[in-house]
Amino acid sequence: MRLSPRHPRYRSLVTRALLADRVRSGLVVPEGLIAHGRGEAFDYLLGERTIPSARRATRVAAQWLRAARRPVVSVNGNVAALAAREVARLERALPGLGVEVNLFHRSPRRARLVERELRAAGVRTVLGVRPTARLPRLPSDRARVDQRGIAVADVCLVPLEDGDRTEALRALGKRVISVDLNPLSRTSRAADLPIVDELVRALTNLAHDLRSPRGNPAAGRFLPFDAAGALQDAEATIARNLRKRVRPPPGRPRR
Ligand code: ATP
C-alpha cells in the first residue's frame, strides 16, 4: 500500500506498516501490535510530544546510567523494530552499557532476529541471545537473562517492559528506568524512574543527554527522583488535554 506523506497521520501509518512487516518476518509478535496500539492511544492523549516532566526524567535517567556500575538496556521485538538505531546510539554514548535481548515470547529464532536487527543498526555487543541465568520468582521464559548482563546489572533501562518483570528486577534491588507511554501501567508504577514518553523520542533524548554529561558522577551516586510526581504530572497532562477536547467552542453552549 502506498502511503501519502500528506495524510495527517502519515508517521503513525508508516510505523504501523513497519511493524506489520516485522510481524511477517517474525521479529515482532502479533501481541506487539496490540501493545503498540495501547502506546499510540496514550501518546495521543499526551499530545504526541515529550512533556516537560518526561524530559526531566530522561535527564536524571542519563545521570543514573552514567553513575551505574553495570548499566543494561533490555531490548524486545518492538524495541528492535522501532528503535535499533537509537539503541546503537546509546551504546556509543555510554560504552559500558550492556544491550540485552529480552523476549516475552522467546524462541531461539526470534532472539537471533533481534540480534541481527541490532547489529545491522550498529550495536557492537548483544547479550541474552542464549540466556545463561534466571531471575528468581518469575515464571516462564521472561525470567531468562544473561549472566553478563541483567543478572549482574545495578541499573536496568527497560523500554516497553511488562509489570511482572519490572517488579522482579526491583525485588532484586536493581534500579529500574522504564520507558512507557502509559502512566497507569504496572511497569510505570513499579519503576524507580518512569519515563512517560514515546520510545524513539525518549531514547533520542537519552543519547543526547549521555553525550553531554554535566559533570562526572561518582559510581553509586544517584540523583534523587520523584517517580510518583512524574506519573501524576503525566496523568494531569492527559486530564488537561481531555478537558480541552470536551470544552464546547466559545459561544456554543453544550446541550
Ligand atoms: P503492565 O504489565 O506494565 O501493566 P501492559 O500490560 O499495559 O503493561 P504491555 O502490553 O506489556 O503493557 O506493554 C506495552 C506497554 O508499552 C504499554 O503500556 C504501552 O503503553 C507501551 N508502549 C507501546 N508502544 C510504545 C512506544 N512506542 N513508546 C512508549 N511506550 C509504548
Coordinates of C-alpha atoms and ligand atoms in Angstrom, one line a residue:
M1 CA 0.0 0.0 0.0
R2 CA 1.3 3.5 -0.9
L3 CA 1.1 6.0 2.0
S4 CA 0.7 9.6 1.2
P5 CA 3.0 12.0 3.2
R6 CA 0.1 14.4 3.1
H7 CA -2.0 12.1 5.3
P8 CA -2.5 13.8 8.7
R9 CA -1.4 10.6 10.4
Y10 CA 1.4 9.7 8.0
R11 CA 4.1 9.0 10.6
S12 CA 1.8 6.7 12.6
L13 CA 0.8 4.9 9.4
V14 CA 4.4 4.4 8.4
T15 CA 5.2 3.0 11.8
R16 CA 2.3 0.6 11.7
A17 CA 3.3 -0.6 8.2
L18 CA 6.8 -1.2 9.5
L19 CA 5.6 -3.2 12.5
A20 CA 3.2 -5.2 10.3
D21 CA 6.2 -6.0 8.1
R22 CA 8.3 -7.1 11.1
V23 CA 5.4 -9.4 12.2
R24 CA 5.7 -11.1 8.8
S25 CA 9.5 -11.5 9.3
G26 CA 8.9 -12.9 12.8
L27 CA 10.8 -10.1 14.7
V28 CA 7.6 -8.7 16.2
V29 CA 4.8 -10.9 17.5
P30 CA 1.1 -10.0 16.9
E31 CA 0.8 -9.2 20.6
G32 CA 3.4 -6.5 20.0
L33 CA 1.0 -4.8 17.6
I34 CA -1.6 -4.6 20.4
A35 CA 0.9 -3.2 22.8
H36 CA 1.9 -0.6 20.2
G37 CA -1.8 0.4 19.8
R38 CA -2.1 1.0 23.5
G39 CA 1.0 3.1 23.4
E40 CA -0.4 5.2 20.4
A41 CA -3.6 5.9 22.4
F42 CA -1.6 7.2 25.3
D43 CA 0.7 9.2 23.0
Y44 CA -2.4 10.8 21.5
L45 CA -3.7 11.8 25.0
L46 CA -0.3 13.2 25.9
G47 CA -0.3 15.4 22.8
E48 CA 2.2 13.4 20.8
R49 CA 5.2 15.3 22.2
T50 CA 7.7 14.9 25.1
I51 CA 6.1 16.5 28.1
P52 CA 8.5 18.6 30.3
S53 CA 8.3 16.1 33.2
A54 CA 9.4 13.3 30.9
R55 CA 12.2 15.4 29.6
R56 CA 13.4 16.0 33.1
A57 CA 13.1 12.3 33.9
T58 CA 15.2 11.5 30.9
R59 CA 18.0 13.8 32.2
V60 CA 18.0 12.1 35.5
A61 CA 18.0 8.7 33.7
A62 CA 21.2 9.7 31.9
Q63 CA 22.8 10.6 35.2
W64 CA 21.8 7.2 36.7
L65 CA 23.1 5.3 33.7
R66 CA 26.4 7.1 34.0
A67 CA 26.6 6.5 37.7
A68 CA 25.9 2.8 37.3
R69 CA 28.5 0.1 37.8
R70 CA 26.8 -2.1 35.3
P71 CA 24.0 -0.5 33.3
V72 CA 22.0 -2.6 30.9
V73 CA 19.3 -1.8 28.4
S74 CA 16.8 -4.6 27.6
V75 CA 15.5 -4.9 24.1
N76 CA 12.4 -6.8 22.9
G77 CA 10.9 -7.2 19.4
N78 CA 9.1 -3.9 19.3
V79 CA 12.1 -2.0 20.5
A80 CA 14.4 -3.7 18.0
A81 CA 11.9 -2.9 15.2
L82 CA 11.3 0.7 16.1
A83 CA 14.5 1.9 17.8
A84 CA 17.5 -0.3 16.9
R85 CA 19.4 2.8 15.7
E86 CA 18.6 4.7 18.9
V87 CA 19.9 1.7 21.0
A88 CA 23.1 1.8 18.9
R89 CA 23.4 5.5 19.7
L90 CA 23.0 4.7 23.4
E91 CA 25.8 2.1 23.3
R92 CA 28.1 4.6 21.5
A93 CA 27.3 7.3 24.0
L94 CA 27.9 5.0 27.0
P95 CA 30.4 2.4 26.1
G96 CA 29.9 0.4 29.3
L97 CA 26.2 -0.1 28.5
G98 CA 25.1 -3.7 28.1
V99 CA 22.5 -4.4 25.4
E100 CA 20.5 -7.5 26.1
V101 CA 17.7 -9.3 24.2
N102 CA 14.7 -9.8 26.4
L103 CA 11.6 -11.6 24.9
F104 CA 8.2 -12.2 26.4
H105 CA 7.6 -14.7 23.6
R106 CA 11.0 -16.2 23.3
S107 CA 12.3 -18.6 20.6
P108 CA 15.9 -19.0 19.5
R109 CA 15.0 -17.7 16.1
R110 CA 13.4 -14.6 17.4
A111 CA 16.3 -13.9 19.7
R112 CA 18.6 -14.2 16.6
L113 CA 16.3 -11.8 14.6
V114 CA 16.5 -9.2 17.4
E115 CA 20.3 -9.6 17.5
R116 CA 20.5 -9.3 13.7
E117 CA 18.4 -6.1 13.7
L118 CA 20.6 -4.6 16.5
R119 CA 23.8 -5.5 14.8
A120 CA 22.6 -4.1 11.4
A121 CA 22.0 -0.8 13.2
G122 CA 25.5 -0.7 14.6
V123 CA 25.2 -2.3 18.1
R124 CA 28.5 -4.0 18.8
T125 CA 27.8 -6.5 21.6
V126 CA 24.4 -8.2 22.0
L127 CA 23.8 -10.1 25.2
G128 CA 21.0 -12.5 26.0
V129 CA 20.7 -14.3 22.7
R130 CA 21.5 -17.6 24.6
P131 CA 20.4 -16.8 28.2
T132 CA 22.7 -18.1 30.9
A133 CA 20.8 -17.2 34.1
R134 CA 17.3 -16.8 35.5
L135 CA 15.6 -14.1 37.5
P136 CA 14.1 -15.7 40.7
R137 CA 10.4 -15.7 41.3
L138 CA 9.4 -15.1 37.7
P139 CA 7.8 -17.9 35.8
S140 CA 8.2 -18.6 32.1
D141 CA 10.8 -17.5 29.6
R142 CA 10.7 -13.9 30.8
A143 CA 13.0 -15.0 33.7
R144 CA 15.8 -15.9 31.3
V145 CA 18.6 -13.4 31.3
D146 CA 22.4 -13.1 30.6
Q147 CA 24.9 -13.7 33.4
R148 CA 27.0 -10.9 32.0
G149 CA 24.0 -8.5 31.6
I150 CA 20.8 -8.1 33.5
A151 CA 21.7 -10.8 36.1
V152 CA 24.5 -8.6 37.4
A153 CA 23.2 -5.1 36.4
D154 CA 22.6 -2.5 39.0
V155 CA 20.6 -0.1 36.7
C156 CA 18.3 -1.6 34.1
L157 CA 16.7 0.5 31.3
V158 CA 13.5 -1.3 30.3
P159 CA 11.6 0.2 27.4
L160 CA 8.2 -1.3 26.8
E161 CA 8.5 -3.8 29.7
D162 CA 5.8 -5.8 31.4
G163 CA 4.9 -5.2 35.1
D164 CA 5.9 -8.6 36.4
R165 CA 9.4 -8.4 35.1
T166 CA 9.8 -4.8 36.3
E167 CA 8.7 -5.9 39.8
A168 CA 11.1 -8.9 39.7
L169 CA 14.0 -6.7 38.8
R170 CA 13.1 -4.3 41.6
A171 CA 12.8 -7.1 44.1
L172 CA 16.5 -8.0 43.3
G173 CA 17.4 -4.4 44.3
K174 CA 18.1 -3.2 40.8
R175 CA 17.2 0.4 39.9
V176 CA 14.7 0.3 37.1
I177 CA 14.2 3.0 34.5
S178 CA 11.1 2.4 32.3
V179 CA 10.0 3.9 29.1
D180 CA 6.3 3.5 28.7
L181 CA 3.6 5.9 27.4
N182 CA 1.1 4.6 29.9
P183 CA 1.5 6.3 33.3
L184 CA -1.0 3.8 34.7
S185 CA 0.8 0.6 33.6
R186 CA 2.2 -1.6 36.3
T187 CA 5.6 -1.1 34.7
S188 CA 5.4 2.7 35.1
R189 CA 4.1 2.4 38.6
A190 CA 6.8 -0.1 39.7
A191 CA 9.8 1.6 38.1
D192 CA 12.1 3.8 40.2
L193 CA 12.3 6.2 37.3
P194 CA 9.4 6.1 34.9
I195 CA 9.9 8.0 31.6
V196 CA 6.4 8.5 30.3
D197 CA 7.3 9.2 26.7
E198 CA 7.4 7.6 23.2
L199 CA 10.2 5.1 22.8
V200 CA 12.1 6.8 19.9
R201 CA 11.7 10.3 21.4
A202 CA 12.9 9.1 24.8
L203 CA 15.9 7.2 23.6
T204 CA 17.0 10.0 21.3
N205 CA 16.8 12.5 24.2
L206 CA 18.7 10.0 26.4
A207 CA 21.5 9.5 23.9
H208 CA 21.8 13.3 23.6
D209 CA 22.0 13.7 27.4
L210 CA 24.5 10.9 27.7
R211 CA 26.7 12.6 25.2
S212 CA 26.6 15.9 27.0
P213 CA 27.4 14.9 30.6
R214 CA 27.0 17.6 33.3
G215 CA 30.0 16.6 35.5
N216 CA 31.1 13.1 36.0
P217 CA 29.1 11.5 38.9
A218 CA 30.9 9.1 41.1
A219 CA 29.8 5.5 40.7
G220 CA 26.9 4.7 43.0
R221 CA 25.9 8.4 43.5
F222 CA 22.4 8.7 42.1
L223 CA 20.3 11.9 41.9
P224 CA 17.0 11.6 43.7
F225 CA 13.9 11.2 41.5
D226 CA 10.2 11.7 42.4
A227 CA 8.6 8.9 40.5
A228 CA 5.1 9.4 41.9
G229 CA 5.3 13.1 41.0
A230 CA 6.3 12.3 37.4
L231 CA 3.4 9.9 37.0
Q232 CA 1.0 12.5 38.5
D233 CA 2.2 15.1 36.1
A234 CA 1.6 12.8 33.1
E235 CA -1.9 11.9 34.3
A236 CA -2.6 15.7 34.9
T237 CA -1.4 16.4 31.3
I238 CA -3.8 13.7 30.0
A239 CA -6.7 15.1 32.0
R240 CA -6.0 18.7 30.8
N241 CA -5.9 17.6 27.2
L242 CA -9.2 15.7 27.6
R243 CA -10.8 18.7 29.3
K244 CA -9.7 20.9 26.3
R245 CA -11.4 18.5 24.0
V246 CA -14.7 18.3 25.8
R247 CA -15.0 22.1 26.4
P248 CA -17.6 23.5 23.9
P249 CA -16.3 26.1 21.5
P250 CA -17.0 29.7 22.6
G251 CA -20.5 30.9 22.0
R252 CA -21.9 27.4 21.6
P253 CA -23.4 26.2 24.8
R254 CA -23.3 22.4 25.3
R255 CA -26.6 20.7 25.1
Ligands
ATP1 P1 2.0 -3.7 32.5 O1 2.2 -5.1 32.7 O2 3.2 -2.8 32.8 O3 0.7 -3.1 33.1 P2 0.8 -3.6 29.9 O4 0.1 -5.0 30.0 O5 -0.1 -2.4 29.8 O6 1.9 -3.5 30.9 P3 2.4 -4.5 27.7 O7 1.4 -4.9 26.6 O8 3.2 -5.5 28.4 O9 1.6 -3.5 28.6 O10 3.4 -3.4 27.2 C1 3.2 -2.4 26.4 C2 3.4 -1.1 27.1 O11 4.2 -0.3 26.3 C3 2.1 -0.3 27.2 O12 1.9 0.2 28.4 C4 2.2 0.8 26.1 O13 1.6 2.0 26.6 C5 3.7 0.9 26.0 N1 4.1 1.3 24.6 C6 3.8 0.7 23.5 N2 4.4 1.2 22.4 C7 5.2 2.2 22.9 C8 6.1 3.2 22.4 N3 6.3 3.2 21.1 N4 6.7 4.0 23.2 C9 6.4 4.0 24.5 N5 5.6 3.2 25.1 C10 5.0 2.3 24.3

